[in-house]
mmCIF file of C-alpha atoms in Angstrom:
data_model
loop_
_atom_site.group_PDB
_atom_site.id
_atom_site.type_symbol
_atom_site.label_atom_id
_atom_site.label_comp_id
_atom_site.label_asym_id
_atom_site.label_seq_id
_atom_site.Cartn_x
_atom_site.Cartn_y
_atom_site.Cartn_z
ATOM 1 C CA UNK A 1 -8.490 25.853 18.141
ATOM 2 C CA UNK A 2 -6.808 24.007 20.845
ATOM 3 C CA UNK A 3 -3.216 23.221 21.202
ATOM 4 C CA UNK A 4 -3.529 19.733 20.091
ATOM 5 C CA UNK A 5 -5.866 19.951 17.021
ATOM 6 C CA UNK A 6 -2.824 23.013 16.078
ATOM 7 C CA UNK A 7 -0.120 20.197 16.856
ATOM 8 C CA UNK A 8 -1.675 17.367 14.131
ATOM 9 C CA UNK A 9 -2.311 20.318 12.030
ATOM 10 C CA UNK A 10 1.143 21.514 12.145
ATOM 11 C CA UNK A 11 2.573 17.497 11.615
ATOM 12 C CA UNK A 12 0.041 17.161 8.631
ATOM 13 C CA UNK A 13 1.642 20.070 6.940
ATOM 14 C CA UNK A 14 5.030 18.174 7.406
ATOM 15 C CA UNK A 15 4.163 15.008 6.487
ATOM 16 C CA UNK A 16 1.683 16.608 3.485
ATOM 17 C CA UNK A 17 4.911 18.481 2.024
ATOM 18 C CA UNK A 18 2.634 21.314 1.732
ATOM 19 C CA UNK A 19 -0.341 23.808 3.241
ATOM 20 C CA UNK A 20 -2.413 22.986 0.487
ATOM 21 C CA UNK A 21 -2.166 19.483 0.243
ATOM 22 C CA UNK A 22 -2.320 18.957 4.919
ATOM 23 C CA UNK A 23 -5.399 21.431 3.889
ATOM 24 C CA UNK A 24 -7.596 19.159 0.925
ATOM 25 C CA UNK A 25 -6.502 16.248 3.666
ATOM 26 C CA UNK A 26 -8.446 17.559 6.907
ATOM 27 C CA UNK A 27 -11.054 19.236 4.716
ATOM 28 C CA UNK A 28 -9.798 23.258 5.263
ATOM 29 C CA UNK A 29 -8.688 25.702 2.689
ATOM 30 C CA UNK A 30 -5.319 27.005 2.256
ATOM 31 C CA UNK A 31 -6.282 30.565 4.059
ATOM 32 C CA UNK A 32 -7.281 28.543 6.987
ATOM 33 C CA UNK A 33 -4.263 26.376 7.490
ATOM 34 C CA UNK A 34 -2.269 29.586 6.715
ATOM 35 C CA UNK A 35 -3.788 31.403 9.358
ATOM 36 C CA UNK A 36 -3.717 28.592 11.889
ATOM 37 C CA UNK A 37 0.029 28.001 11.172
ATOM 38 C CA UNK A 38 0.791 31.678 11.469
ATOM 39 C CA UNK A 39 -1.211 32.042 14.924
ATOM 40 C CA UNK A 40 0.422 28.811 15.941
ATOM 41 C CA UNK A 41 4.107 30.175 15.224
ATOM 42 C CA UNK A 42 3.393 33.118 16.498
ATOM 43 C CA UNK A 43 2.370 32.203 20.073
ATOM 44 C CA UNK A 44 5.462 29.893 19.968
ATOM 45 C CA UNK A 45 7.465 33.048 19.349
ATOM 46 C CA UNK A 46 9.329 31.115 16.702
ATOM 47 C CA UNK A 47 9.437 30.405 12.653
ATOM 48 C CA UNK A 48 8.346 26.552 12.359
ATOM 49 C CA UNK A 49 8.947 26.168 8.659
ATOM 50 C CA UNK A 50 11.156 27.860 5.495
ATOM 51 C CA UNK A 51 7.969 28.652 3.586
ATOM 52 C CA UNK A 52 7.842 29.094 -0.988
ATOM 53 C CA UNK A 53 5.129 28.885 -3.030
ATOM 54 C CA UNK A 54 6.447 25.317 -3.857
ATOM 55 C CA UNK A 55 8.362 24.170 -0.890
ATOM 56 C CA UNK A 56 8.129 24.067 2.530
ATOM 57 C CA UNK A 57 10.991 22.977 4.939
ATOM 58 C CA UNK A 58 11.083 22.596 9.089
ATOM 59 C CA UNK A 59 13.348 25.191 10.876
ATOM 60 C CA UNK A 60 15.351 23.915 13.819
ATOM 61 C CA UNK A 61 12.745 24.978 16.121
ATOM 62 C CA UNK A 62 10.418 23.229 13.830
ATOM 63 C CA UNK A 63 12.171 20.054 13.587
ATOM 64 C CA UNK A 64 12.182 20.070 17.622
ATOM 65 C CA UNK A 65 8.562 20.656 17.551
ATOM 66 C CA UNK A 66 7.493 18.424 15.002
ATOM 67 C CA UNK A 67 9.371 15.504 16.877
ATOM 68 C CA UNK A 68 7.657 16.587 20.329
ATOM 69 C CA UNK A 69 4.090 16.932 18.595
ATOM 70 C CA UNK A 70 4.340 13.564 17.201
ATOM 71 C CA UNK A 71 4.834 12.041 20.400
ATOM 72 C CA UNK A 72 2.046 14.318 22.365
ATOM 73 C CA UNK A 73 0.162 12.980 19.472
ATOM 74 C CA UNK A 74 0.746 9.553 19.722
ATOM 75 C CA UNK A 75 -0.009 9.294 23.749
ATOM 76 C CA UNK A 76 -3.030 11.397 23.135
ATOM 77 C CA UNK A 77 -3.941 8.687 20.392
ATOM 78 C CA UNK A 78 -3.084 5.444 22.942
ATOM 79 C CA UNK A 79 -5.140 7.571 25.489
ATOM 80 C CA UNK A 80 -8.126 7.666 23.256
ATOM 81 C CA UNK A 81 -7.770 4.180 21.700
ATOM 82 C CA UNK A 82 -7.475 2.568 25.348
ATOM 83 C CA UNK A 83 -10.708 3.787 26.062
ATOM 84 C CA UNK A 84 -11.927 2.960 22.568
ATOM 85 C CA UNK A 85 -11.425 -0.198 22.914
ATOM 86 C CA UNK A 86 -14.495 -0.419 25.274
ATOM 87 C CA UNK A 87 -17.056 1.758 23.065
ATOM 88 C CA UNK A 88 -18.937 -0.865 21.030
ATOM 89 C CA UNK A 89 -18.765 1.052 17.810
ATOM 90 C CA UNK A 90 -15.646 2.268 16.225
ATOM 91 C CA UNK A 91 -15.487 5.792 15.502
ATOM 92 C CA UNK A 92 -13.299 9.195 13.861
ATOM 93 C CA UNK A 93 -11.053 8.619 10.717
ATOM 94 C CA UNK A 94 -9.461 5.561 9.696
ATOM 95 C CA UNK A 95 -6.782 6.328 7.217
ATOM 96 C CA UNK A 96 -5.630 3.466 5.341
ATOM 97 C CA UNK A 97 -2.662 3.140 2.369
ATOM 98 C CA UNK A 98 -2.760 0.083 0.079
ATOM 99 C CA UNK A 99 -0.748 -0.443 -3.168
ATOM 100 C CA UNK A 100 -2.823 1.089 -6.277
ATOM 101 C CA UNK A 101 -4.150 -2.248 -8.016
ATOM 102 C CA UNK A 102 -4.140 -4.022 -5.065
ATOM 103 C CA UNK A 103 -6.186 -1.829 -3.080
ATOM 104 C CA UNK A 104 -8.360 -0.877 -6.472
ATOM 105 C CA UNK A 105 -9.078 -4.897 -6.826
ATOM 106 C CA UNK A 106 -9.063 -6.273 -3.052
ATOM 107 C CA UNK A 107 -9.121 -3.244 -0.165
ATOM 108 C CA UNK A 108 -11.824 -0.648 -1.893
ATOM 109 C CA UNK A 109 -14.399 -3.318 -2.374
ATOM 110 C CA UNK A 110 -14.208 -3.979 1.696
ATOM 111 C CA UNK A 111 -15.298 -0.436 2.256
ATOM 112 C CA UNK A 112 -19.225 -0.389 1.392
ATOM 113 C CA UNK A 113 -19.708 -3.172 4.018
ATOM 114 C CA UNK A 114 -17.166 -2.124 6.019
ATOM 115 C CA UNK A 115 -18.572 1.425 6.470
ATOM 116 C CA UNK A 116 -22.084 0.011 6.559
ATOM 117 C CA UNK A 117 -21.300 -1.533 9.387
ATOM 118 C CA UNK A 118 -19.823 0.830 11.403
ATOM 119 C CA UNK A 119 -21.593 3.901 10.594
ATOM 120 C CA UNK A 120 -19.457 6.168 12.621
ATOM 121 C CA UNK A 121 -16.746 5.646 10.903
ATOM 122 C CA UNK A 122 -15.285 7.695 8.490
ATOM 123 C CA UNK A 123 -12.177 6.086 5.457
ATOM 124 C CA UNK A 124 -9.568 7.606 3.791
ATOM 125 C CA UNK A 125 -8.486 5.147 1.600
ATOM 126 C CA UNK A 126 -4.853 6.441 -0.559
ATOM 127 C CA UNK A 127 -3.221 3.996 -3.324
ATOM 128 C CA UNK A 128 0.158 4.704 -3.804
ATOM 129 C CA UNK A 129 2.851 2.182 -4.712
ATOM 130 C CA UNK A 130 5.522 3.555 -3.015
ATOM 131 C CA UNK A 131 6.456 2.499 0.562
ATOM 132 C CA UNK A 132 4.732 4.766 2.728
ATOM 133 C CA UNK A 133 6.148 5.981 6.456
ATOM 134 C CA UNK A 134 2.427 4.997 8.357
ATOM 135 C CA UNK A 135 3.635 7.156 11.162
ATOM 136 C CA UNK A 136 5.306 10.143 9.484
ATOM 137 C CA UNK A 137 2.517 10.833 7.095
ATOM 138 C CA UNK A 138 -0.549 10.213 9.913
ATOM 139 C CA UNK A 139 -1.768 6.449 8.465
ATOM 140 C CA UNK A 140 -3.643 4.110 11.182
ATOM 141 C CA UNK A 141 -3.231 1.071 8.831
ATOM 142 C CA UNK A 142 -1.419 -0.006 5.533
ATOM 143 C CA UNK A 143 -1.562 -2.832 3.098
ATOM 144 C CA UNK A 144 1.519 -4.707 1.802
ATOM 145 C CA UNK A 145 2.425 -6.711 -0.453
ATOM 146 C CA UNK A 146 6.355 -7.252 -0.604
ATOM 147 C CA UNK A 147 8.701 -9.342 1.670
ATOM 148 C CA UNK A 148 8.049 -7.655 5.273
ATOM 149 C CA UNK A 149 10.832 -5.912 6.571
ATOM 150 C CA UNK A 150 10.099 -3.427 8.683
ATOM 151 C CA UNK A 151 10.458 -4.571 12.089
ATOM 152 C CA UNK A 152 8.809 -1.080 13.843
ATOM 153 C CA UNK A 153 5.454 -2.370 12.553
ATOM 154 C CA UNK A 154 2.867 -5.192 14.049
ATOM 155 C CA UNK A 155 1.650 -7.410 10.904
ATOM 156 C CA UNK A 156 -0.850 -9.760 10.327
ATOM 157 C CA UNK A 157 -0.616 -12.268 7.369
ATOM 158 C CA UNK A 158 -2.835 -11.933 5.213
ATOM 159 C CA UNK A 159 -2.485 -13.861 2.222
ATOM 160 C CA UNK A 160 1.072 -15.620 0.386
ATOM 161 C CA UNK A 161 1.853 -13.293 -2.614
ATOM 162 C CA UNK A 162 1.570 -16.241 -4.667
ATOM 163 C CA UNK A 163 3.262 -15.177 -8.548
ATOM 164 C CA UNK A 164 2.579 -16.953 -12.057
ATOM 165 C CA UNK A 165 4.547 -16.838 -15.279
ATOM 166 C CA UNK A 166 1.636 -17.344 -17.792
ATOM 167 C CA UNK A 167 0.216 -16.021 -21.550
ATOM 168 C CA UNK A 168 -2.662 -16.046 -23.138
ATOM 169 C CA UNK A 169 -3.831 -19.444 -25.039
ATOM 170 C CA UNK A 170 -3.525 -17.673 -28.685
ATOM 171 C CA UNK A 171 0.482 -16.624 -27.576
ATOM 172 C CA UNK A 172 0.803 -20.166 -26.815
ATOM 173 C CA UNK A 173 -0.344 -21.749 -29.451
ATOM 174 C CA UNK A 174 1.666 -19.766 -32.056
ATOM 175 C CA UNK A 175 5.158 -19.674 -30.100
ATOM 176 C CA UNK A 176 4.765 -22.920 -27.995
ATOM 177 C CA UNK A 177 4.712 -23.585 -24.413
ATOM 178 C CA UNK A 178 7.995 -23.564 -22.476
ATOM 179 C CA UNK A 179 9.412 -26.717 -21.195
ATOM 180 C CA UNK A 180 12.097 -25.660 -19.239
ATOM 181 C CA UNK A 181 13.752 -22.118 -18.097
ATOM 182 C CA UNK A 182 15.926 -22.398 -21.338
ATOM 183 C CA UNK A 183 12.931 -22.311 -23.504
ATOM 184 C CA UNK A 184 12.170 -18.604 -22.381
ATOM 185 C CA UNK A 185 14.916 -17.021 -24.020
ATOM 186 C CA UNK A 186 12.999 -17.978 -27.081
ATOM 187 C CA UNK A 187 10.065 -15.871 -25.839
ATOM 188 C CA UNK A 188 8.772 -12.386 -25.507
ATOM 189 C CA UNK A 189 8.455 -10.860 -22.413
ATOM 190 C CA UNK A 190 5.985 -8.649 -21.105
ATOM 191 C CA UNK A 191 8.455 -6.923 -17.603
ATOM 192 C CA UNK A 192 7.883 -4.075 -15.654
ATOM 193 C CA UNK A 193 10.176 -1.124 -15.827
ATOM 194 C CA UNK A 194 13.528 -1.755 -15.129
ATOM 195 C CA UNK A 195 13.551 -5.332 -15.857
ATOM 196 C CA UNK A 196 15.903 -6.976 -17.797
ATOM 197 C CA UNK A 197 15.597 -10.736 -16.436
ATOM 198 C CA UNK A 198 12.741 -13.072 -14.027
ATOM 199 C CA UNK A 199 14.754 -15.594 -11.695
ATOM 200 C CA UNK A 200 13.025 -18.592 -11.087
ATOM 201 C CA UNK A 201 13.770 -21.808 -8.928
ATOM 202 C CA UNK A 202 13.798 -24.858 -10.153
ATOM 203 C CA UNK A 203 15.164 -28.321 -9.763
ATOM 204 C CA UNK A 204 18.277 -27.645 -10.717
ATOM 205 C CA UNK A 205 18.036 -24.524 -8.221
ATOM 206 C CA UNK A 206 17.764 -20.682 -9.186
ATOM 207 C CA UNK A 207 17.947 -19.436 -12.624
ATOM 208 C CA UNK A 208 18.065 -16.448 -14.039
ATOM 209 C CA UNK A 209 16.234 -16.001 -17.202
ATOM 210 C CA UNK A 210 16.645 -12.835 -20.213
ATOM 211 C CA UNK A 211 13.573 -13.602 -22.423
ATOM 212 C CA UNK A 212 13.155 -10.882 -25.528
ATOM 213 C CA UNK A 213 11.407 -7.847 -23.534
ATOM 214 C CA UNK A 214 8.280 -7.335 -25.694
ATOM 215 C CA UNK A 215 6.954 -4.670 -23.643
ATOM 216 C CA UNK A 216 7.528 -2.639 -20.252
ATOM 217 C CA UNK A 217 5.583 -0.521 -18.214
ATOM 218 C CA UNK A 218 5.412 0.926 -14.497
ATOM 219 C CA UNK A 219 2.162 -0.291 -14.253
ATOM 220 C CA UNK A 220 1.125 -4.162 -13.695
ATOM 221 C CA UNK A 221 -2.171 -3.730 -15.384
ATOM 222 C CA UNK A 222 -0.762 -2.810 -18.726
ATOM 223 C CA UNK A 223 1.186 -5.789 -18.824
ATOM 224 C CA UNK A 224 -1.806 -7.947 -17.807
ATOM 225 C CA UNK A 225 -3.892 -6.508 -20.643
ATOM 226 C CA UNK A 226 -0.607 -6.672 -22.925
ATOM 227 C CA UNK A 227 -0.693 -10.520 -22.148
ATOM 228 C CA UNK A 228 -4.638 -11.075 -22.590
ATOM 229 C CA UNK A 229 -3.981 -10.024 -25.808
ATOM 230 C CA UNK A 230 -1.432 -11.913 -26.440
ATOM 231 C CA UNK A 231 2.039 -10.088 -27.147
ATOM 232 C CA UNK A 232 4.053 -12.522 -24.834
ATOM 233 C CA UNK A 233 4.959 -13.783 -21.285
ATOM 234 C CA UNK A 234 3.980 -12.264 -18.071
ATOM 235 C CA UNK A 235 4.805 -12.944 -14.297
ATOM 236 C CA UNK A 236 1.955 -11.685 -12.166
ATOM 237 C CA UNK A 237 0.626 -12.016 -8.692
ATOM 238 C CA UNK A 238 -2.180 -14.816 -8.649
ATOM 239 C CA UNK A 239 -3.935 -11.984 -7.114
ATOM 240 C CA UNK A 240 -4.079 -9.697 -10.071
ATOM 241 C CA UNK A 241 -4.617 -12.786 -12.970
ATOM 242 C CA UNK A 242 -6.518 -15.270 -11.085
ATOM 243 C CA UNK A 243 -9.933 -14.838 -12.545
ATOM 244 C CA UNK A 244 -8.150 -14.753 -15.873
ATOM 245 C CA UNK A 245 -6.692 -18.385 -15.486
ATOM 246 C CA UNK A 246 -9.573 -19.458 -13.701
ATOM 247 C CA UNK A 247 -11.402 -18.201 -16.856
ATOM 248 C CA UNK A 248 -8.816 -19.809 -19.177
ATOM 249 C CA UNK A 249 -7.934 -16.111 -20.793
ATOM 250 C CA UNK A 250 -3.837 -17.233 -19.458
ATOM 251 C CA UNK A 251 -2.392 -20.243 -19.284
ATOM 252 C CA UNK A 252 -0.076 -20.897 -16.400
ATOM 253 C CA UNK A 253 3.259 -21.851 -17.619
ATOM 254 C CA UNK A 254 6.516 -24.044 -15.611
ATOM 255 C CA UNK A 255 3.944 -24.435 -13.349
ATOM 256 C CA UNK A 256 6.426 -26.722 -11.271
ATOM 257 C CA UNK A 257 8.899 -23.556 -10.666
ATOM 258 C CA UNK A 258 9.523 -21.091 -7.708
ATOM 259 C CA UNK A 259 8.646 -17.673 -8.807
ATOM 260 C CA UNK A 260 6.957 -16.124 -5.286
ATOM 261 C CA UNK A 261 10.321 -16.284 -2.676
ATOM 262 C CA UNK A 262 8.373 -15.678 0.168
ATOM 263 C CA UNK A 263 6.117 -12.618 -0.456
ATOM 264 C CA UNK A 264 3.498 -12.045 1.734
ATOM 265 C CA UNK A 265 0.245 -9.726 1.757
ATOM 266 C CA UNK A 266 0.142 -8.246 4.806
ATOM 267 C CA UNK A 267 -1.956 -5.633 7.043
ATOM 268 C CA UNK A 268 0.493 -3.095 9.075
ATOM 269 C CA UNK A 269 -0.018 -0.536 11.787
ATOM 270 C CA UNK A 270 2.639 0.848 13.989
ATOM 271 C CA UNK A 271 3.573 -0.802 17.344
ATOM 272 C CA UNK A 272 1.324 0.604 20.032
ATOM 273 C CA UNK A 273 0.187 -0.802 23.355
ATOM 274 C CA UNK A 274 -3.592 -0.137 22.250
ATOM 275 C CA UNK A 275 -4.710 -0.747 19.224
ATOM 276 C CA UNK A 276 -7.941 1.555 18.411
ATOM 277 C CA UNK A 277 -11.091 0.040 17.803
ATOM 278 C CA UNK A 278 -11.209 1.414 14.335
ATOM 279 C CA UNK A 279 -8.307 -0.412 13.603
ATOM 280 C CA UNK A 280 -8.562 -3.658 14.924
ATOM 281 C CA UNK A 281 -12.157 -3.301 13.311
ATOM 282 C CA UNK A 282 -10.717 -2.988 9.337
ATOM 283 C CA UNK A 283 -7.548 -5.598 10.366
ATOM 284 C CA UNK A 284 -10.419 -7.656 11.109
ATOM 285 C CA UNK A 285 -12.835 -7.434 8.087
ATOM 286 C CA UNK A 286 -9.232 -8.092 5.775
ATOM 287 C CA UNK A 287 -8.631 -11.139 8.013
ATOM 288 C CA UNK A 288 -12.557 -12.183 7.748
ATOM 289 C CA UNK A 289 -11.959 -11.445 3.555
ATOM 290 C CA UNK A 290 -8.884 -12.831 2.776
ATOM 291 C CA UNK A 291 -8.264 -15.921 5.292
ATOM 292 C CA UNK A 292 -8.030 -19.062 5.245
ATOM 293 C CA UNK A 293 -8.501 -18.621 1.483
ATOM 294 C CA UNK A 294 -8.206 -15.396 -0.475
ATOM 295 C CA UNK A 295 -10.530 -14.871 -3.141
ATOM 296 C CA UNK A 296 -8.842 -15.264 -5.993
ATOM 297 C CA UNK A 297 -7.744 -18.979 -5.273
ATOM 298 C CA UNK A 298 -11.483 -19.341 -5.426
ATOM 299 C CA UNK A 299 -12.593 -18.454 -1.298
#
């Protein structure tokens, strides 16, 4: 193997947290990446990495190197993606990160055209909801939906992050529609772990609200189904319920109320002076998908 295919070998592992995980990543087996990692340490003459069965931790001489290898890696990459940028077809791996029911709704349907058109292409698609490093862990492109913040990464709007309080018809009928923000202490709630209150902006400016907490979960979809069926309030992204009010199945409710404070979907990649063709490929079949008008506000 050559030096550089051992140096993004060697920064999977890091970024991985593990031989076994870098190796189900680049398709080897754990003998192979242990072998590799060993020859590789050994013609450095040095230990890279504290190695256990369950951990794995970078030496001095491996923090050094990892650091180096990740900038070898990233010129080699702006090498290969300024000359990419002329080849007609994209090609190689695109890995891309998206939050899980975002990316199961609006990112993985993308990929049969996507990949039908450029056959040379090759996706790894990973849902997570947790804030992934693009850079440390070896991602070309992410999906976000939060306030940007991260100033180290180019972004392209995609889409407001538009939110609704709503509830199903049947919830609404039995407990009444809220008028105003008082009305929702009256109501259940349907929140997301570690809730305890919604603010909302209104005429009378920002309010924070502590309805009765029906239900919470760590995961947005239980608390849409928990609402379709009627056990109380929810505040979603339009994104996730739109089809459902669309269909009538919710009901928005204080329609004329702030909920969203400036959330944005967004595509991310880091800040290089060329941007691979498989990249600005996939930035632009989001764009093509989700501007001027996302599908869920009924593009």
């Amino acid at each position: 193997m050559d030096q550089a295919s051992d140096m993004a070998l060697f920064v999977r592992i890091v970024a991985a947290g593990g031989l076994s995980a870098a190796g189900r990543q680049m398709g080897y087996s754990p003998a192979v990446v242990s072998a590799r990692l060993a020859k590789l340490e050994e013609r450095l003459g040095v230990r890279l990495l504290h190695r256990t069965t369950r951990h794995i931790s970078l030496t001095p001489e491996g923090a050094e190197f990892h650091d180096r290898a990740q900038q070898i890696l990233a010129e080699i990459e702006a090498a290969e993606a300024a000359v990419s940028q002329r080849v007609a077809d994209p090609r190689g791996v695109l890995r891309v990160t998206a939050p899980a029911g975002f990316g199961r709704m609006h990112v993985a349907p993308l990929l049969t055209g996507f990949l039908h058109r450029h056959p040379l292409l090759r996706v790894e698609l990973v849902l997570t909801d947790r804030v992934v490093d693009l850079v440390e862990e070896g991602f070309d492109i992410g999906v976000r939906v939060a306030r940007l913040e991260d100033g180290a990464l180019i972004a392209r709007r995609l889409a407001a992050n538009a939110r609704v309080l709503c509830a199903a018809p049947a919830y609404l009928e039995h407990r009444g529609v809220p008028r105003s923000t008082a009305d929702l202490s009256h109501h259940d709630a349907l929140m997301l772990e570690g809730q305890r209150s919604w603010s909302i902006q209104g005429r009378q400016g920002m309010v924070t609200v502590r309805p009765q907490v029906r239900l919470q979960s760590n995961d947005g979809a239980v608390l849409r189904d928990a609402a379709l069926s009627g056990l109380g309030l929810v505040l979603r992204s339009v994104w996730e319920v739109g089809e459902d009010l669309t269909a009538g199945r919710l009901m928005p409710v204080l329609s004329d109320h702030d909920v969203t404070f400036g959330s944005g979907i967004y595509a991310v990649y880091p800040s290089r002076q060329h941007l691979a063709a498989k990249v600005r490929a996939f930035v632009d079949a989001l764009v093509d998908r989700f501007t001027p008008v996302p599908p869920w506000e009924g593009g």
